[in-house]
Amino acid sequence: MATEGARAEVAVRPRRAAKAVFAGPSWLALALDFCRHRTLGAAGGLVIILMFLTAVFAGVIAPQDPYETSFLAQLKPPGGEHILGTDAFGRDVFSRIVYGSRTALKIGFGAAFMGASLGALLGVISAYFGGKVYLLLERLMDLLISFPLLILALAVVSALGNNDTNVIIAITVPIIPRVARVIRSAALSIRQMPYIEAARCIGAVDFRIVLRHMLPNVMAPYLILVTAFLGQAILTEAALSFLGLGVAEPTPAWGLMLRGASVQFLEKAP
């Protein structure tokens, strides 16, 4: 009996050792390793996470209603109930900054996601079909990319009007050609893969091949471009609001808060 028990114990030990060998590192270890080797990326991710948490819990963080006006509390200095003072309408500046993160992230994520998605789709279609489709799409992309991002966004929002939806569309339009160029270069190599030829041989239609087999394989550059254009979309939204072509009052927006505020504080509440 003792011999049989020893044999059973010896038989069990390799299984435990094998399990330990194949067990991968924990997500915490991976996160710490990323922070050590990609310091700037970790810092940028931390900023985005803080902005997201601020936007989600804005109702808890903000001490005042960002829309409440008081002509008796115009341009008050920081202190007391108003941590960063009040603006020309008596609204709490800190509360409007906190709620402004919602506007920035909503427009930033919306424009970056829509622009990258449409650009990826057009880039894959251009790479797959080639010929006249390629010439037509690429000349259209050349036309759009010839304008700086902010200038094209200004032109679009001037034609459509300034509200949240139109600002998202205005920022989306200049993002599309920049993403389409990058995605097309990645899709050209995927087009030559054996599984694309196999899909053609079994009778799969072109758009099924594009949507089912090519688009999923360009997700790596797609995700990189979404995160890259997120910050640019937030800055563009702030610039449009500062110029009076972004979101309209009384919506809390960072660019809108800067518009004319410096002159008011210097002249009336230095």
XYZ file of C-alpha atoms in Angstrom:
270
model
C 0.000 0.000 0.000
C 2.830 2.435 0.831
C 4.476 1.689 -2.510
C 1.240 2.364 -4.403
C 0.768 5.680 -2.539
C 4.305 6.763 -3.380
C 3.741 5.920 -7.036
C 0.514 7.930 -7.095
C 2.286 10.933 -5.495
C 5.081 10.752 -8.061
C 2.495 10.578 -10.861
C 0.682 13.674 -9.597
C 3.768 15.873 -9.167
C 4.637 16.250 -12.883
C 1.091 17.454 -13.594
C 1.411 20.236 -11.026
C 4.802 21.200 -12.381
C 3.474 21.250 -15.942
C 0.602 23.499 -14.862
C 3.045 25.910 -13.241
C 5.240 25.950 -16.340
C 2.390 26.827 -18.708
C 0.818 29.423 -16.395
C 1.428 32.883 -17.870
C 2.202 36.108 -16.004
C -0.654 37.920 -14.311
C -2.229 41.033 -15.810
C -0.711 43.104 -13.001
C 2.796 41.908 -13.892
C 2.148 42.716 -17.567
C 0.878 46.200 -16.648
C 3.943 46.903 -14.476
C 6.257 45.672 -17.228
C 4.511 47.951 -19.719
C 4.868 50.930 -17.368
C 8.583 50.274 -16.955
C 9.360 49.936 -20.660
C 6.736 52.305 -22.114
C 6.715 55.219 -19.686
C 5.211 57.781 -22.062
C 2.512 55.371 -23.207
C 1.635 54.558 -19.608
C 1.459 58.276 -18.740
C -0.846 58.940 -21.701
C -3.051 55.999 -20.746
C -3.250 57.289 -17.171
C -4.383 60.715 -18.414
C -7.113 59.133 -20.571
C -8.271 56.953 -17.663
C -8.421 59.983 -15.339
C -10.385 61.947 -17.954
C -12.784 59.035 -18.404
C -13.333 58.650 -14.658
C -13.808 62.419 -14.315
C -16.415 62.390 -17.087
C -18.262 59.400 -15.606
C -18.320 60.740 -12.043
C -18.704 64.422 -12.968
C -21.925 64.644 -10.973
C -20.074 63.510 -7.839
C -16.859 65.513 -8.353
C -18.397 68.845 -9.385
C -19.489 70.844 -6.327
C -21.922 73.098 -8.241
C -24.339 72.924 -11.146
C -22.304 73.966 -14.236
C -25.374 75.606 -15.799
C -26.518 77.620 -12.773
C -25.985 81.350 -13.235
C -25.850 84.036 -10.568
C -25.376 87.703 -11.349
C -24.483 88.267 -7.696
C -21.469 85.937 -8.033
C -19.890 87.242 -11.244
C -16.102 86.834 -11.574
C -15.592 85.811 -7.957
C -12.023 84.867 -6.949
C -11.145 81.274 -5.973
C -12.156 80.260 -2.489
C -15.117 79.220 -0.409
C -17.827 77.473 -2.420
C -16.042 78.137 -5.715
C -12.660 76.390 -5.830
C -11.541 78.135 -9.043
C -13.884 81.110 -8.852
C -16.745 81.972 -11.204
C -17.080 83.245 -14.757
C -18.854 86.317 -16.136
C -22.262 84.654 -15.642
C -21.578 83.534 -12.063
C -21.119 79.870 -13.032
C -18.629 77.759 -11.083
C -15.446 77.381 -13.185
C -14.291 74.123 -11.594
C -17.665 72.450 -12.205
C -17.623 73.539 -15.834
C -14.094 72.168 -16.278
C -15.198 68.812 -14.841
C -18.306 68.622 -17.026
C -16.264 69.840 -19.993
C -14.423 66.501 -19.932
C -17.692 64.856 -21.001
C -17.932 67.107 -24.041
C -14.278 66.558 -24.938
C -14.445 62.771 -24.657
C -17.820 62.469 -26.380
C -16.722 64.471 -29.408
C -13.153 63.117 -29.340
C -14.107 59.444 -29.152
C -17.004 59.896 -31.585
C -14.899 61.641 -34.235
C -11.868 59.335 -33.821
C -13.996 56.172 -33.965
C -16.118 57.273 -36.930
C -13.163 58.670 -38.876
C -10.986 55.603 -38.283
C -13.826 53.171 -39.079
C -14.829 54.853 -42.339
C -11.188 55.349 -43.312
C -10.402 51.671 -42.632
C -13.380 50.530 -44.712
C -12.459 52.773 -47.663
C -8.798 51.760 -47.406
C -9.615 48.042 -47.510
C -12.059 48.505 -50.412
C -9.451 50.472 -52.344
C -6.789 47.794 -51.764
C -9.074 44.870 -52.620
C -10.786 46.095 -55.782
C -8.001 48.230 -57.279
C -8.466 49.611 -60.805
C -11.035 52.366 -61.209
C -12.250 51.999 -57.622
C -8.703 52.624 -56.407
C -8.252 55.652 -58.689
C -11.568 57.211 -57.652
C -11.072 56.695 -53.913
C -7.425 57.726 -53.897
C -8.094 60.949 -55.812
C -10.861 61.754 -53.326
C -8.471 61.030 -50.442
C -5.822 63.251 -52.093
C -8.363 66.069 -52.308
C -9.315 65.798 -48.626
C -5.802 65.284 -47.302
C -4.529 68.365 -49.155
C -6.273 70.553 -46.553
C -4.923 70.803 -42.994
C -7.127 69.040 -40.474
C -8.270 72.182 -38.662
C -8.937 74.149 -41.876
C -11.099 71.374 -43.337
C -12.955 70.983 -40.046
C -13.609 74.743 -40.010
C -15.031 74.585 -43.540
C -17.323 71.642 -42.754
C -18.667 73.041 -39.482
C -19.219 76.441 -41.104
C -21.411 74.785 -43.732
C -23.320 72.491 -41.334
C -23.655 74.708 -38.247
C -22.254 74.388 -34.746
C -23.755 71.675 -32.576
C -22.365 68.453 -31.126
C -23.305 66.226 -34.078
C -21.987 68.618 -36.700
C -18.724 69.123 -34.803
C -18.207 65.332 -34.729
C -18.854 65.169 -38.495
C -16.533 68.120 -39.126
C -13.653 66.436 -37.266
C -14.432 63.021 -38.786
C -14.087 64.177 -42.403
C -10.360 65.126 -42.276
C -9.502 61.995 -40.269
C -10.891 59.628 -42.937
C -8.212 60.102 -45.663
C -5.333 59.941 -43.172
C -6.551 56.591 -41.863
C -7.450 55.244 -45.319
C -3.869 55.705 -46.577
C -2.362 53.714 -43.709
C -4.974 50.941 -43.756
C -4.680 50.527 -47.535
C -0.966 49.819 -47.270
C -1.677 47.106 -44.687
C -4.560 45.641 -46.703
C -2.464 45.320 -49.877
C -0.335 42.613 -48.270
C -3.395 40.865 -46.828
C -4.979 40.739 -50.288
C -2.226 38.347 -51.450
C -2.731 35.890 -48.590
C -3.781 32.281 -49.419
C -6.981 32.459 -47.359
C -8.238 35.330 -49.545
C -7.673 33.180 -52.654
C -9.386 30.267 -50.908
C -12.405 32.445 -50.111
C -12.649 33.424 -53.777
C -12.401 29.791 -54.859
C -15.327 28.690 -52.696
C -17.488 31.443 -54.199
C -17.478 34.092 -51.457
C -18.707 37.462 -52.715
C -16.340 40.428 -52.694
C -17.944 42.339 -49.846
C -17.999 39.216 -47.655
C -14.269 38.839 -48.240
C -13.713 42.509 -47.388
C -15.840 42.486 -44.232
C -15.173 38.954 -42.996
C -11.569 38.278 -43.962
C -9.737 41.564 -44.596
C -11.118 44.096 -42.106
C -10.480 41.912 -39.018
C -6.832 41.545 -40.072
C -6.172 45.310 -40.106
C -7.353 45.811 -36.516
C -3.820 46.368 -35.187
C -3.120 49.558 -37.206
C -6.779 50.551 -36.819
C -6.581 50.591 -33.001
C -3.312 52.512 -33.106
C -4.866 55.145 -35.370
C -7.969 55.486 -33.181
C -5.834 56.242 -30.125
C -3.526 58.521 -32.137
C -6.382 60.640 -33.485
C -8.250 60.752 -30.160
C -5.996 63.460 -28.766
C -6.025 65.356 -32.038
C -9.815 65.254 -32.153
C -10.043 66.633 -28.596
C -7.653 69.470 -29.469
C -9.562 70.234 -32.681
C -12.850 70.383 -30.775
C -11.321 72.820 -28.285
C -9.952 74.946 -31.135
C -13.332 75.043 -32.899
C -15.092 75.998 -29.669
C -12.499 78.701 -29.001
C -13.158 80.148 -32.470
C -16.925 80.096 -31.882
C -17.610 77.225 -34.304
C -17.742 74.360 -31.827
C -20.416 73.538 -29.285
C -22.686 76.418 -28.329
C -23.371 78.011 -24.973
C -24.254 77.054 -22.291
C -22.651 73.631 -22.936
C -19.504 73.220 -20.795
C -16.530 72.974 -23.184
C -12.886 73.753 -22.539
C -12.347 75.774 -25.702
C -15.553 77.696 -25.143
C -14.447 78.585 -21.609
C -11.187 80.054 -22.923
C -12.959 82.214 -25.496
C -12.899 85.742 -24.161
C -12.371 84.622 -20.560
C -8.791 85.890 -20.386
C -9.834 89.408 -21.417
C -12.690 89.423 -18.894
C -10.489 88.312 -16.013
C -7.712 90.768 -16.885
C -10.044 93.744 -17.212
C -12.605 93.079 -14.465
C -11.077 90.580 -12.023
C -7.280 90.653 -12.259
